[in-house]
PDB file of C-alpha atoms in Angstrom:
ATOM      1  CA  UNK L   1     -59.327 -37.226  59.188  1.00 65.00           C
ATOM      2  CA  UNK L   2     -56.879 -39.625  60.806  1.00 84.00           C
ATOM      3  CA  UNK L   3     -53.393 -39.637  60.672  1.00 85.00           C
ATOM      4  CA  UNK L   4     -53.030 -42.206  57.527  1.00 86.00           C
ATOM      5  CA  UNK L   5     -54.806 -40.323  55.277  1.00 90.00           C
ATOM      6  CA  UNK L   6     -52.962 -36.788  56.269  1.00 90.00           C
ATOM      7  CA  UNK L   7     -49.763 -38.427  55.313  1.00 91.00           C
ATOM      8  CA  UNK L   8     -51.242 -39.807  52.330  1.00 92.00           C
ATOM      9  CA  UNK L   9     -52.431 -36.400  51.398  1.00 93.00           C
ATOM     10  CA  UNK L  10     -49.194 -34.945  52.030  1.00 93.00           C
ATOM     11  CA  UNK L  11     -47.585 -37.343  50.287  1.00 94.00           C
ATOM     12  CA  UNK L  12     -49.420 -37.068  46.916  1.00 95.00           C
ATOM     13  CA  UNK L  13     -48.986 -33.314  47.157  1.00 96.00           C
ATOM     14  CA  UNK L  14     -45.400 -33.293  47.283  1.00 96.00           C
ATOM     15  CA  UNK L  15     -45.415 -35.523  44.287  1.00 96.00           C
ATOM     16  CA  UNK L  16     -47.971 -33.687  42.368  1.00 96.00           C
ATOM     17  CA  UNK L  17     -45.378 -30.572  43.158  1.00 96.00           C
ATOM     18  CA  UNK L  18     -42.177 -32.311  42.533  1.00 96.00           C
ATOM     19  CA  UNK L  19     -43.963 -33.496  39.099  1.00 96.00           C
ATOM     20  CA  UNK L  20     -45.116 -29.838  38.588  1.00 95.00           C
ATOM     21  CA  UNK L  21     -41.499 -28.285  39.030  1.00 94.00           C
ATOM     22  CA  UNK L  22     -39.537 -31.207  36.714  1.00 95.00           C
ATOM     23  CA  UNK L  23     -42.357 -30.126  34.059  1.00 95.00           C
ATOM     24  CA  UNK L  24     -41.563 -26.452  34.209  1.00 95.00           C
ATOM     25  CA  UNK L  25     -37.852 -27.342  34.812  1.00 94.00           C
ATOM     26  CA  UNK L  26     -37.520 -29.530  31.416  1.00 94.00           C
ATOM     27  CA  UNK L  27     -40.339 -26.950  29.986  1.00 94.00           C
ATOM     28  CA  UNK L  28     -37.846 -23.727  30.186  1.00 95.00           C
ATOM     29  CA  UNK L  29     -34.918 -26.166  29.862  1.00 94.00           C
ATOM     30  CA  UNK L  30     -36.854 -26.711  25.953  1.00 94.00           C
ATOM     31  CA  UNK L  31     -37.660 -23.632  25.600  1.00 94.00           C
ATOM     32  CA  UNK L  32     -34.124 -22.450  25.728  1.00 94.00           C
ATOM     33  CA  UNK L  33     -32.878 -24.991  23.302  1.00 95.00           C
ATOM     34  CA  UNK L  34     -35.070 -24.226  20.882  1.00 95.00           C
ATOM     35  CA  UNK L  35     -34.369 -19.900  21.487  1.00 95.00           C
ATOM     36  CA  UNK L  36     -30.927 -20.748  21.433  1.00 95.00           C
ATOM     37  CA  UNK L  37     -31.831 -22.905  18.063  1.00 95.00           C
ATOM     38  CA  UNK L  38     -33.592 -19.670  16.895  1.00 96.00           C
ATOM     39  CA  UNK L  39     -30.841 -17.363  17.616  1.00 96.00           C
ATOM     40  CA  UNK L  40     -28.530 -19.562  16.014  1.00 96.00           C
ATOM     41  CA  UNK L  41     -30.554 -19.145  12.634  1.00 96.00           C
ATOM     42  CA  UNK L  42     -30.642 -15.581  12.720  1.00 96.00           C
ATOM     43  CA  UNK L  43     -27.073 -15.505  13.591  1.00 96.00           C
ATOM     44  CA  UNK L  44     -26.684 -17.450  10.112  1.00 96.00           C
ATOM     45  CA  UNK L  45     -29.067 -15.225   8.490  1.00 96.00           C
ATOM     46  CA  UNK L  46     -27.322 -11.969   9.711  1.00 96.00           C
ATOM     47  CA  UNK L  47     -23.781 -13.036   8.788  1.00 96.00           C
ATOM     48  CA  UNK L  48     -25.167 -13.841   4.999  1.00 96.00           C
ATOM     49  CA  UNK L  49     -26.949 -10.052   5.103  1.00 96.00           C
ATOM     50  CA  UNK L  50     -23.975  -8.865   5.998  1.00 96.00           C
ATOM     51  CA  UNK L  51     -21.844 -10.257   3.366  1.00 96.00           C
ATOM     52  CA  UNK L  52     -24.370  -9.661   1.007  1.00 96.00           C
ATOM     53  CA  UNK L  53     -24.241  -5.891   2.186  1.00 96.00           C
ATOM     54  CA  UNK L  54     -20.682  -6.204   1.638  1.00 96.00           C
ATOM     55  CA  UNK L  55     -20.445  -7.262  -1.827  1.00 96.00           C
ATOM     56  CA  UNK L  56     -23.133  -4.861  -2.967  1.00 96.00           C
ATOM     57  CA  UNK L  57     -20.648  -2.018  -1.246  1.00 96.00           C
ATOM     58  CA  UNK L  58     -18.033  -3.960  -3.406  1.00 96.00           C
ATOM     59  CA  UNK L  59     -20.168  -3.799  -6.911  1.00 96.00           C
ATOM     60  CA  UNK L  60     -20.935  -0.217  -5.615  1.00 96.00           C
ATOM     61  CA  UNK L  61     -17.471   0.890  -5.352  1.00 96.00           C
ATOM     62  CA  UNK L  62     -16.335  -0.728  -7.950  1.00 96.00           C
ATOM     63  CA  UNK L  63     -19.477   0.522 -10.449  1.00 97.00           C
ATOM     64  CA  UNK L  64     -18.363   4.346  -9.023  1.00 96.00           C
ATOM     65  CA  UNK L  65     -14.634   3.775 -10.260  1.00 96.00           C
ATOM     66  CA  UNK L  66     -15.399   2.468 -13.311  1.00 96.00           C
ATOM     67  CA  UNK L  67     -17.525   5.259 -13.817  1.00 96.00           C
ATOM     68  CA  UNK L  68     -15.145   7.927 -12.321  1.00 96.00           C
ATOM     69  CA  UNK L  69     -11.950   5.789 -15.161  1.00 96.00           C
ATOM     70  CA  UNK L  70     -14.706   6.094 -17.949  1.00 96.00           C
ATOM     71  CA  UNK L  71     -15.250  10.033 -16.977  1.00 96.00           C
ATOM     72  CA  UNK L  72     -11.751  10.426 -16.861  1.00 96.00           C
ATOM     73  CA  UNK L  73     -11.172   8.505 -20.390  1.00 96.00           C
ATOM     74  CA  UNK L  74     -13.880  10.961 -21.438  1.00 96.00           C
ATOM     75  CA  UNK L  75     -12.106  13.707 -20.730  1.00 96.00           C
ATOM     76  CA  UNK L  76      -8.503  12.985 -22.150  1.00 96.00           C
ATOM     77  CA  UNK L  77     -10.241  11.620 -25.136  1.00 96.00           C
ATOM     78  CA  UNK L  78     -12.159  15.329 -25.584  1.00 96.00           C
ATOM     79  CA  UNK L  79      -8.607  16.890 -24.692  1.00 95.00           C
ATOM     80  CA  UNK L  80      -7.454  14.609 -27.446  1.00 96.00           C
ATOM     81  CA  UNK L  81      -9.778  15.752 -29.901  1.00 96.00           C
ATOM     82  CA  UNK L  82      -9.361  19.154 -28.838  1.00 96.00           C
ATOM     83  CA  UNK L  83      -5.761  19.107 -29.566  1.00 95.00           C
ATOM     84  CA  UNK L  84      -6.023  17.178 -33.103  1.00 96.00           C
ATOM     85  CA  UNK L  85      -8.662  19.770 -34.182  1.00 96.00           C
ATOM     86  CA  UNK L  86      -6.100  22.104 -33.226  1.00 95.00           C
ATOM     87  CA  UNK L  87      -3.525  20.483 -35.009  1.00 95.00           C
ATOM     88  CA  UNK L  88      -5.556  20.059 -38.093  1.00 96.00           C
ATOM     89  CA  UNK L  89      -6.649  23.781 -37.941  1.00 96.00           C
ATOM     90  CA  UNK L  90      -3.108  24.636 -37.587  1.00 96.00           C
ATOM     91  CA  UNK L  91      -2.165  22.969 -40.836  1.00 96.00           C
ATOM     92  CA  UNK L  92      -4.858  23.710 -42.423  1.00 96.00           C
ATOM     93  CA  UNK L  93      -3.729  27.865 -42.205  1.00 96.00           C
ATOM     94  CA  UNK L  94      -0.318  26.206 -42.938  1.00 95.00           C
ATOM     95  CA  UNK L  95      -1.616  24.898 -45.902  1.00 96.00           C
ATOM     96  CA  UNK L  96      -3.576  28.358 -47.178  1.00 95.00           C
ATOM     97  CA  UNK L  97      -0.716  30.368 -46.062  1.00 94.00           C
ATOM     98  CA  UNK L  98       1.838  28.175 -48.281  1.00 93.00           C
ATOM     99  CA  UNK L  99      -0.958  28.409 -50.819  1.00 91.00           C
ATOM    100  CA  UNK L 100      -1.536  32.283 -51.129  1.00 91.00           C
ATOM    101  CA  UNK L 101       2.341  32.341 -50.919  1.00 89.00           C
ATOM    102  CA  UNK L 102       2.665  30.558 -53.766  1.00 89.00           C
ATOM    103  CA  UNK L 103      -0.180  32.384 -55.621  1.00 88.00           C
ATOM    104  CA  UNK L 104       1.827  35.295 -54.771  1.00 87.00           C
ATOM    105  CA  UNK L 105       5.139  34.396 -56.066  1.00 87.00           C
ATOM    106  CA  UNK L 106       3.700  32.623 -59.550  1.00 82.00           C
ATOM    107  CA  UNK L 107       3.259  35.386 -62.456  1.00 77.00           C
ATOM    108  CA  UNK L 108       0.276  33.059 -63.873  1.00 79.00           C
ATOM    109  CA  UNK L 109      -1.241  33.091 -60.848  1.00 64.00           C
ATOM    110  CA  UNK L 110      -4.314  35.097 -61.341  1.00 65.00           C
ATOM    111  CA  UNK L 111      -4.654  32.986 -64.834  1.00 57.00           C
ATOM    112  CA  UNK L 112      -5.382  30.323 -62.629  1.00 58.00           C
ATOM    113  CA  UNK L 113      -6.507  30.692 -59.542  1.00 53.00           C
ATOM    114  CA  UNK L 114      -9.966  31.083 -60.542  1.00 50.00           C
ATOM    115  CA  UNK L 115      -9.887  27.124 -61.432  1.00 50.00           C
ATOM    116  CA  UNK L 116      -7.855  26.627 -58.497  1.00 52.00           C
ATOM    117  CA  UNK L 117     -10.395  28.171 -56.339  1.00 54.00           C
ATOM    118  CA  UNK L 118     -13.041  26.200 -57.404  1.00 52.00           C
ATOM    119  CA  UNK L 119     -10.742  22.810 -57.803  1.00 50.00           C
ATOM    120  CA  UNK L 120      -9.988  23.264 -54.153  1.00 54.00           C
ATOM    121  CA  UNK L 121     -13.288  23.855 -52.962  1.00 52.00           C
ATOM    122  CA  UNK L 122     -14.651  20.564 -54.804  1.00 50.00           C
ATOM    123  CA  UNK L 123     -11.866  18.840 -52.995  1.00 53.00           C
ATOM    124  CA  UNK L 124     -10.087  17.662 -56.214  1.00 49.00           C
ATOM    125  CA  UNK L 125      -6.928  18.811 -57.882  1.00 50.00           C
ATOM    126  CA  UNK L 126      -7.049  21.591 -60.675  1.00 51.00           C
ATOM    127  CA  UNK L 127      -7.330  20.876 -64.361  1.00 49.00           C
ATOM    128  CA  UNK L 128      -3.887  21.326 -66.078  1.00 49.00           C
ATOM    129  CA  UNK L 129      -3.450  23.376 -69.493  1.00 49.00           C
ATOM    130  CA  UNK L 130      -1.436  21.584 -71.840  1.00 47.00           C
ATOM    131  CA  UNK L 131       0.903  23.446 -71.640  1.00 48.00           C
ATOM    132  CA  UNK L 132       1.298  22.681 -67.654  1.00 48.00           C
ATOM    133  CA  UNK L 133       1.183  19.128 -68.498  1.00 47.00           C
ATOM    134  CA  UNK L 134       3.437  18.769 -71.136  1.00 47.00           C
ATOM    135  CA  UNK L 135       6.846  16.974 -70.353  1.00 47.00           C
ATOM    136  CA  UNK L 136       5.179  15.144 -67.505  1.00 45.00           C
ATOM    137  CA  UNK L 137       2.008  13.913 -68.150  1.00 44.00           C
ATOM    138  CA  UNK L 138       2.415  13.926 -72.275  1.00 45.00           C
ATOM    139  CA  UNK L 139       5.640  11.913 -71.665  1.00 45.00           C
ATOM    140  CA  UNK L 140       4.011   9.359 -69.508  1.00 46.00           C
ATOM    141  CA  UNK L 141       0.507   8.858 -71.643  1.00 44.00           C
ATOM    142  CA  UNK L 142       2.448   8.034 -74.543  1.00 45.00           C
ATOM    143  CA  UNK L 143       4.847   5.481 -73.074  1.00 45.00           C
ATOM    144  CA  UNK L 144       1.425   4.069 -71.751  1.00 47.00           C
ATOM    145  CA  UNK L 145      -0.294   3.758 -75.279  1.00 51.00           C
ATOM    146  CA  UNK L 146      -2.702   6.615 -74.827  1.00 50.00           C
ATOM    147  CA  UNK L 147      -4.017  10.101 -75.097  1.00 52.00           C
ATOM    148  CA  UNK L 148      -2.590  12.732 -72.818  1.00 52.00           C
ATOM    149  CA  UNK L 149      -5.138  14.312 -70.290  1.00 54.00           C
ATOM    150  CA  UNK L 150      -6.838  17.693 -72.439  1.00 54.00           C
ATOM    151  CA  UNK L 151      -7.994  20.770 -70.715  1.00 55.00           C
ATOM    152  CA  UNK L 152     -11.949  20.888 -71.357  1.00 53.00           C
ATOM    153  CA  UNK L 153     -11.611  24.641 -70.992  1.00 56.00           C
ATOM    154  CA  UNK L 154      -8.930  24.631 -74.449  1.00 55.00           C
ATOM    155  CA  UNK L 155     -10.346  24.655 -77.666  1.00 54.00           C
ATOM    156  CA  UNK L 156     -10.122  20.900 -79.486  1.00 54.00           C
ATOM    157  CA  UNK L 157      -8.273  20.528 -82.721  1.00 53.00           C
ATOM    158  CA  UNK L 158      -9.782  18.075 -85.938  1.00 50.00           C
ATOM    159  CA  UNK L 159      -7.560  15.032 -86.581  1.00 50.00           C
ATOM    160  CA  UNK L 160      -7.634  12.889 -89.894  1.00 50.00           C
ATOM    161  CA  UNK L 161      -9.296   9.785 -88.410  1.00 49.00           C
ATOM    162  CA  UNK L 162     -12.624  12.309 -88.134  1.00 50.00           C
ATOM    163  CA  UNK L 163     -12.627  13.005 -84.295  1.00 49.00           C
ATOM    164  CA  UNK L 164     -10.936  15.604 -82.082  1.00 48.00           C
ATOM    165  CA  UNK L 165      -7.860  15.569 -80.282  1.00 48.00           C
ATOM    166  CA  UNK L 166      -9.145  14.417 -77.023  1.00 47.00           C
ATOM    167  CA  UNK L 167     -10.410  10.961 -78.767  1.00 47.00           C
ATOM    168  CA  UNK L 168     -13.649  12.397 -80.105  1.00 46.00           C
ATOM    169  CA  UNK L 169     -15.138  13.437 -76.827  1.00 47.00           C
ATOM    170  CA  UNK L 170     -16.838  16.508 -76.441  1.00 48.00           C
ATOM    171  CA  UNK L 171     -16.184  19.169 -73.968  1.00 48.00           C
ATOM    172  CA  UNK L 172     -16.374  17.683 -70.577  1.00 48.00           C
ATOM    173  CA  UNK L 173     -17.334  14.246 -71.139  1.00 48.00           C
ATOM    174  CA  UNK L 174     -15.329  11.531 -69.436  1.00 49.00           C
ATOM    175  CA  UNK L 175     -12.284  13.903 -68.616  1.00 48.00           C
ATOM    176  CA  UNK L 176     -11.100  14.134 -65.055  1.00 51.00           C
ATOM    177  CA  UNK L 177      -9.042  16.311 -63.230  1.00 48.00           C
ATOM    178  CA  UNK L 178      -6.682  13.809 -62.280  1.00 46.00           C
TER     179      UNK L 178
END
């Protein structure tokens, strides 16, 4: 080999290397661009996790008050109903109290209190005698045109006109209590 072709030799092989390094030089320079591209993204990606995390914390908390108000409406409203129950208990021995009070104290009482009994437990006021009703209720169905109220329980008397006192009804038909 003469001298020529060693430098010629030498001469491609520096090139072929100098070639070879700008490839791997612009190679990794790539290669970073597009991990740094990459990295990027899931930089993007993680930051929208995240806030999705975060507002499903949000609905989360927000969900547990709502159900911790709701338990605690729950709670007042049973203390509520507790109370009114008591309340309405309360009046309602009020109401038996001033009842067997008044039993006590009337001298027809026992007369009575049979149909009372059974008035009260129907949930309806008791039937009045005639003589109960007369003055109020006799004052106040003739000024309106019409019979008084009869006790079905009294005996009916014969009129002229062919019928009975109570307008020709029979014991119990169409009367009411009230």
């Amino acid at each position: 080999m003469d001298s020529g072709q060693l430098v010629w030799t030498i001469v491609i092989i520096v090139v072929v290397l100098v070639v070879l390094g700008l490839v791997l030089f612009f190679g990794q320079r790539r290669k970073k661009e597009k991990d740094h591209e990459r990295a990027e993204t899931l930089r993007q990606s993680a930051a929208e996790e995240q806030l999705k995390a975060r507002e499903s914390e949000a609905k989360s908390a927000r969900a547990a008050a709502d159900a911790k108000q709701a338990q605690v409406d729950a709670e007042r409203l049973q203390k509520e109903a507790r109370n009114q129950n008591a309340e309405a208990q309360s009046a309602r021995t009020n109401a038996q109290e001033q009842a067997n009070k008044a039993r006590a104290l009337d001298p027809n009482a026992e007369a009575r209190g049979t149909r009372e009994d059974d008035a009260s437990e129907a949930g309806r006021e008791p039937l009045r005698t005639n003589a109960e009703t007369r003055g109020t209720r006799d004052g106040d169905a003739s000024e309106a045109g019409r019979e008084p109220l009869r006790d079905p329980d009294q005996p009916t008397q014969s009129n002229p006109s062919g019928g009975t006192e109570n307008g020709g009804r029979h014991r119990g038909e169409g009367v009411t209590g009230h």
